[in-house]
Amino acid sequence: MTKTSPEFQVSVVIVSDYEASSIKSWKVEERMLQAFAAQTFDEPFEVLLIDNEQYQTNVPKHLYDIIPNLKIVFSSETQSARLKDYGVTLASGELIAVLEADAPPCEVWLQTLVAALRQCPDMAVATGRTSYGNENTYKRVLNLLDRSFDDLGEPGITPHISNNGAVYRRHVLEQFPYPDAATPFLSSRLRNRLIRAAGHKFYFHPDAITFHEIGGWGFIVDVRRNMGYSDMNTFSNKIGYSAIPGLMKRRIKKELSYCNRLGTKYLRWWDWPLFTAMVPIIPCLEVPGMLDAIKKTEIPKTAYR
């Protein structure tokens, strides 16, 4: 029996991992769909928007006008990792892009990463970099602190997969569903480690940029608490209070290494005072998450799911 080709060779799965309000406005999803409507990719691709079933009664009809072949699918799952896995089971493509709804891609994102996987058959995943934009000092400083870790500066093999958006070979996603974890940060790290440990390679291209939404101080606090929780579970040999100073020291060293490598690229001269002030503050914001991990409790009042 001859195996038929899938209707689409490339699929896009979009999931929201951040819900700051119990009322969904769908503005974030609308911006994401507009970004995919503007892609330079010159072949048909399917788009699946996956969300929890509590939102299925208030979907704006105009979303279907943005992407004519859009599929919006609802599930009883609440965790974003589980929603992503569910979306993969519905996708028809052999190459599957998985993105978080609050990080719309630049126009060449899909074209760049799909081309990378087709040109490099030994690569399992193609990923890019994330930016908050560079319109002001706040965004530029947070770019360097939060988003520069996966910026190699040039195309090549990377140890990182951007959780905000990447293109995978289908068999990799099927073989490595997200592990159970209290936070999507930790689940993503654990899965990426498993993929890498199995010998798979990740390809980075700096032209593939996703533009992440950014909030105020509450957003920073929430992000860093989740990162502290993940650090305690992934980078500490033993989970406990004694590990906190080492993890804080590790974070400061990391931030300073990003500064040495990319500071002049990311910042303007008048941005440096804010960056200098933020470097010692950042590890302190991660301590509550470390304590949550030690106590084995869920992160309270987090907008991440």
PDB file of N, CA, C and O in Angstrom, residues 132-145 214 220 266-278:
ATOM      1  N   TYR A 132      12.921  41.470  22.901  1.00  0.00           N
ATOM      2  CA  TYR A 132      11.826  42.305  23.385  1.00  0.00           C
ATOM      3  C   TYR A 132      11.653  43.541  22.509  1.00  0.00           C
ATOM      4  O   TYR A 132      10.757  44.358  22.753  1.00  0.00           O
ATOM      5  N   GLY A 133      12.514  43.711  21.510  1.00  0.00           N
ATOM      6  CA  GLY A 133      12.575  44.948  20.756  1.00  0.00           C
ATOM      7  C   GLY A 133      13.658  45.831  21.351  1.00  0.00           C
ATOM      8  O   GLY A 133      14.206  45.538  22.415  1.00  0.00           O
ATOM      9  N   ASN A 134      13.998  46.910  20.674  1.00  0.00           N
ATOM     10  CA  ASN A 134      15.077  47.776  21.171  1.00  0.00           C
ATOM     11  C   ASN A 134      14.679  49.250  21.190  1.00  0.00           C
ATOM     12  O   ASN A 134      15.514  50.133  21.027  1.00  0.00           O
ATOM     13  N   GLU A 135      13.395  49.503  21.436  1.00  0.00           N
ATOM     14  CA  GLU A 135      12.898  50.875  21.357  1.00  0.00           C
ATOM     15  C   GLU A 135      13.331  51.748  22.539  1.00  0.00           C
ATOM     16  O   GLU A 135      13.332  52.966  22.431  1.00  0.00           O
ATOM     17  N   ASN A 136      13.672  51.135  23.687  1.00  0.00           N
ATOM     18  CA  ASN A 136      14.033  51.930  24.853  1.00  0.00           C
ATOM     19  C   ASN A 136      15.039  51.177  25.722  1.00  0.00           C
ATOM     20  O   ASN A 136      15.335  49.999  25.492  1.00  0.00           O
ATOM     21  N   THR A 137      15.557  51.875  26.721  1.00  0.00           N
ATOM     22  CA  THR A 137      16.584  51.303  27.603  1.00  0.00           C
ATOM     23  C   THR A 137      16.076  50.061  28.314  1.00  0.00           C
ATOM     24  O   THR A 137      16.797  49.059  28.424  1.00  0.00           O
ATOM     25  N   TYR A 138      14.863  50.114  28.815  1.00  0.00           N
ATOM     26  CA  TYR A 138      14.284  48.975  29.540  1.00  0.00           C
ATOM     27  C   TYR A 138      14.316  47.705  28.694  1.00  0.00           C
ATOM     28  O   TYR A 138      14.767  46.647  29.142  1.00  0.00           O
ATOM     29  N   LYS A 139      13.863  47.801  27.456  1.00  0.00           N
ATOM     30  CA  LYS A 139      13.834  46.629  26.580  1.00  0.00           C
ATOM     31  C   LYS A 139      15.238  46.160  26.225  1.00  0.00           C
ATOM     32  O   LYS A 139      15.519  44.953  26.205  1.00  0.00           O
ATOM     33  N   ARG A 140      16.136  47.094  25.958  1.00  0.00           N
ATOM     34  CA  ARG A 140      17.496  46.700  25.578  1.00  0.00           C
ATOM     35  C   ARG A 140      18.220  46.009  26.732  1.00  0.00           C
ATOM     36  O   ARG A 140      18.911  44.999  26.531  1.00  0.00           O
ATOM     37  N   VAL A 141      18.052  46.525  27.935  1.00  0.00           N
ATOM     38  CA  VAL A 141      18.697  45.906  29.096  1.00  0.00           C
ATOM     39  C   VAL A 141      18.113  44.529  29.368  1.00  0.00           C
ATOM     40  O   VAL A 141      18.848  43.564  29.629  1.00  0.00           O
ATOM     41  N   LEU A 142      16.796  44.396  29.309  1.00  0.00           N
ATOM     42  CA  LEU A 142      16.170  43.091  29.526  1.00  0.00           C
ATOM     43  C   LEU A 142      16.527  42.110  28.426  1.00  0.00           C
ATOM     44  O   LEU A 142      16.611  40.903  28.663  1.00  0.00           O
ATOM     45  N   ASN A 143      16.735  42.598  27.198  1.00  0.00           N
ATOM     46  CA  ASN A 143      17.218  41.713  26.136  1.00  0.00           C
ATOM     47  C   ASN A 143      18.543  41.074  26.524  1.00  0.00           C
ATOM     48  O   ASN A 143      18.742  39.863  26.365  1.00  0.00           O
ATOM     49  N   LEU A 144      19.457  41.890  27.027  1.00  0.00           N
ATOM     50  CA  LEU A 144      20.778  41.373  27.390  1.00  0.00           C
ATOM     51  C   LEU A 144      20.691  40.433  28.582  1.00  0.00           C
ATOM     52  O   LEU A 144      21.356  39.380  28.618  1.00  0.00           O
ATOM     53  N   LEU A 145      19.859  40.759  29.562  1.00  0.00           N
ATOM     54  CA  LEU A 145      19.744  39.936  30.765  1.00  0.00           C
ATOM     55  C   LEU A 145      18.964  38.650  30.523  1.00  0.00           C
ATOM     56  O   LEU A 145      19.340  37.591  31.003  1.00  0.00           O
ATOM     57  N   ILE A 214       6.518  42.033  26.495  1.00  0.00           N
ATOM     58  CA  ILE A 214       7.210  42.353  27.737  1.00  0.00           C
ATOM     59  C   ILE A 214       6.296  43.176  28.626  1.00  0.00           C
ATOM     60  O   ILE A 214       5.603  44.079  28.158  1.00  0.00           O
ATOM     61  N   ILE A 220       8.822  40.755  35.291  1.00  0.00           N
ATOM     62  CA  ILE A 220      10.207  40.368  35.584  1.00  0.00           C
ATOM     63  C   ILE A 220      10.263  39.438  36.797  1.00  0.00           C
ATOM     64  O   ILE A 220      10.948  38.408  36.782  1.00  0.00           O
ATOM     65  N   TYR A 266      24.114  44.990  22.155  1.00  0.00           N
ATOM     66  CA  TYR A 266      22.754  45.151  22.645  1.00  0.00           C
ATOM     67  C   TYR A 266      22.471  46.530  23.243  1.00  0.00           C
ATOM     68  O   TYR A 266      21.340  47.024  23.141  1.00  0.00           O
ATOM     69  N   LEU A 267      23.472  47.130  23.888  1.00  0.00           N
ATOM     70  CA  LEU A 267      23.228  48.334  24.679  1.00  0.00           C
ATOM     71  C   LEU A 267      23.835  49.585  24.049  1.00  0.00           C
ATOM     72  O   LEU A 267      24.834  49.511  23.335  1.00  0.00           O
ATOM     73  N   ARG A 268      23.238  50.701  24.349  1.00  0.00           N
ATOM     74  CA  ARG A 268      23.812  52.011  24.041  1.00  0.00           C
ATOM     75  C   ARG A 268      24.448  52.554  25.319  1.00  0.00           C
ATOM     76  O   ARG A 268      24.164  52.068  26.417  1.00  0.00           O
ATOM     77  N   TRP A 269      25.289  53.568  25.196  1.00  0.00           N
ATOM     78  CA  TRP A 269      26.072  53.982  26.352  1.00  0.00           C
ATOM     79  C   TRP A 269      25.213  54.388  27.542  1.00  0.00           C
ATOM     80  O   TRP A 269      25.552  54.160  28.693  1.00  0.00           O
ATOM     81  N   TRP A 270      24.032  54.961  27.265  1.00  0.00           N
ATOM     82  CA  TRP A 270      23.176  55.416  28.361  1.00  0.00           C
ATOM     83  C   TRP A 270      22.353  54.277  28.981  1.00  0.00           C
ATOM     84  O   TRP A 270      21.642  54.496  29.956  1.00  0.00           O
ATOM     85  N   ASP A 271      22.472  53.055  28.432  1.00  0.00           N
ATOM     86  CA  ASP A 271      21.772  51.907  29.008  1.00  0.00           C
ATOM     87  C   ASP A 271      22.562  51.251  30.144  1.00  0.00           C
ATOM     88  O   ASP A 271      21.994  50.494  30.938  1.00  0.00           O
ATOM     89  N   TRP A 272      23.858  51.498  30.191  1.00  0.00           N
ATOM     90  CA  TRP A 272      24.713  50.763  31.122  1.00  0.00           C
ATOM     91  C   TRP A 272      24.369  50.973  32.594  1.00  0.00           C
ATOM     92  O   TRP A 272      24.464  50.011  33.380  1.00  0.00           O
ATOM     93  N   PRO A 273      23.978  52.168  33.048  1.00  0.00           N
ATOM     94  CA  PRO A 273      23.625  52.299  34.472  1.00  0.00           C
ATOM     95  C   PRO A 273      22.500  51.360  34.911  1.00  0.00           C
ATOM     96  O   PRO A 273      22.577  50.746  35.980  1.00  0.00           O
ATOM     97  N   LEU A 274      21.449  51.229  34.096  1.00  0.00           N
ATOM     98  CA  LEU A 274      20.359  50.323  34.460  1.00  0.00           C
ATOM     99  C   LEU A 274      20.841  48.874  34.452  1.00  0.00           C
ATOM    100  O   LEU A 274      20.505  48.100  35.356  1.00  0.00           O
ATOM    101  N   PHE A 275      21.630  48.501  33.459  1.00  0.00           N
ATOM    102  CA  PHE A 275      22.152  47.139  33.420  1.00  0.00           C
ATOM    103  C   PHE A 275      22.987  46.855  34.668  1.00  0.00           C
ATOM    104  O   PHE A 275      22.828  45.806  35.309  1.00  0.00           O
ATOM    105  N   THR A 276      23.857  47.784  35.029  1.00  0.00           N
ATOM    106  CA  THR A 276      24.724  47.604  36.194  1.00  0.00           C
ATOM    107  C   THR A 276      23.898  47.449  37.469  1.00  0.00           C
ATOM    108  O   THR A 276      24.240  46.650  38.354  1.00  0.00           O
ATOM    109  N   ALA A 277      22.812  48.192  37.571  1.00  0.00           N
ATOM    110  CA  ALA A 277      21.946  48.102  38.746  1.00  0.00           C
ATOM    111  C   ALA A 277      21.176  46.779  38.779  1.00  0.00           C
ATOM    112  O   ALA A 277      20.921  46.217  39.863  1.00  0.00           O
ATOM    113  N   MET A 278      20.815  46.257  37.608  1.00  0.00           N
ATOM    114  CA  MET A 278      19.995  45.056  37.546  1.00  0.00           C
ATOM    115  C   MET A 278      20.773  43.769  37.817  1.00  0.00           C
ATOM    116  O   MET A 278      20.219  42.808  38.344  1.00  0.00           O
TER     117      MET A 278
END
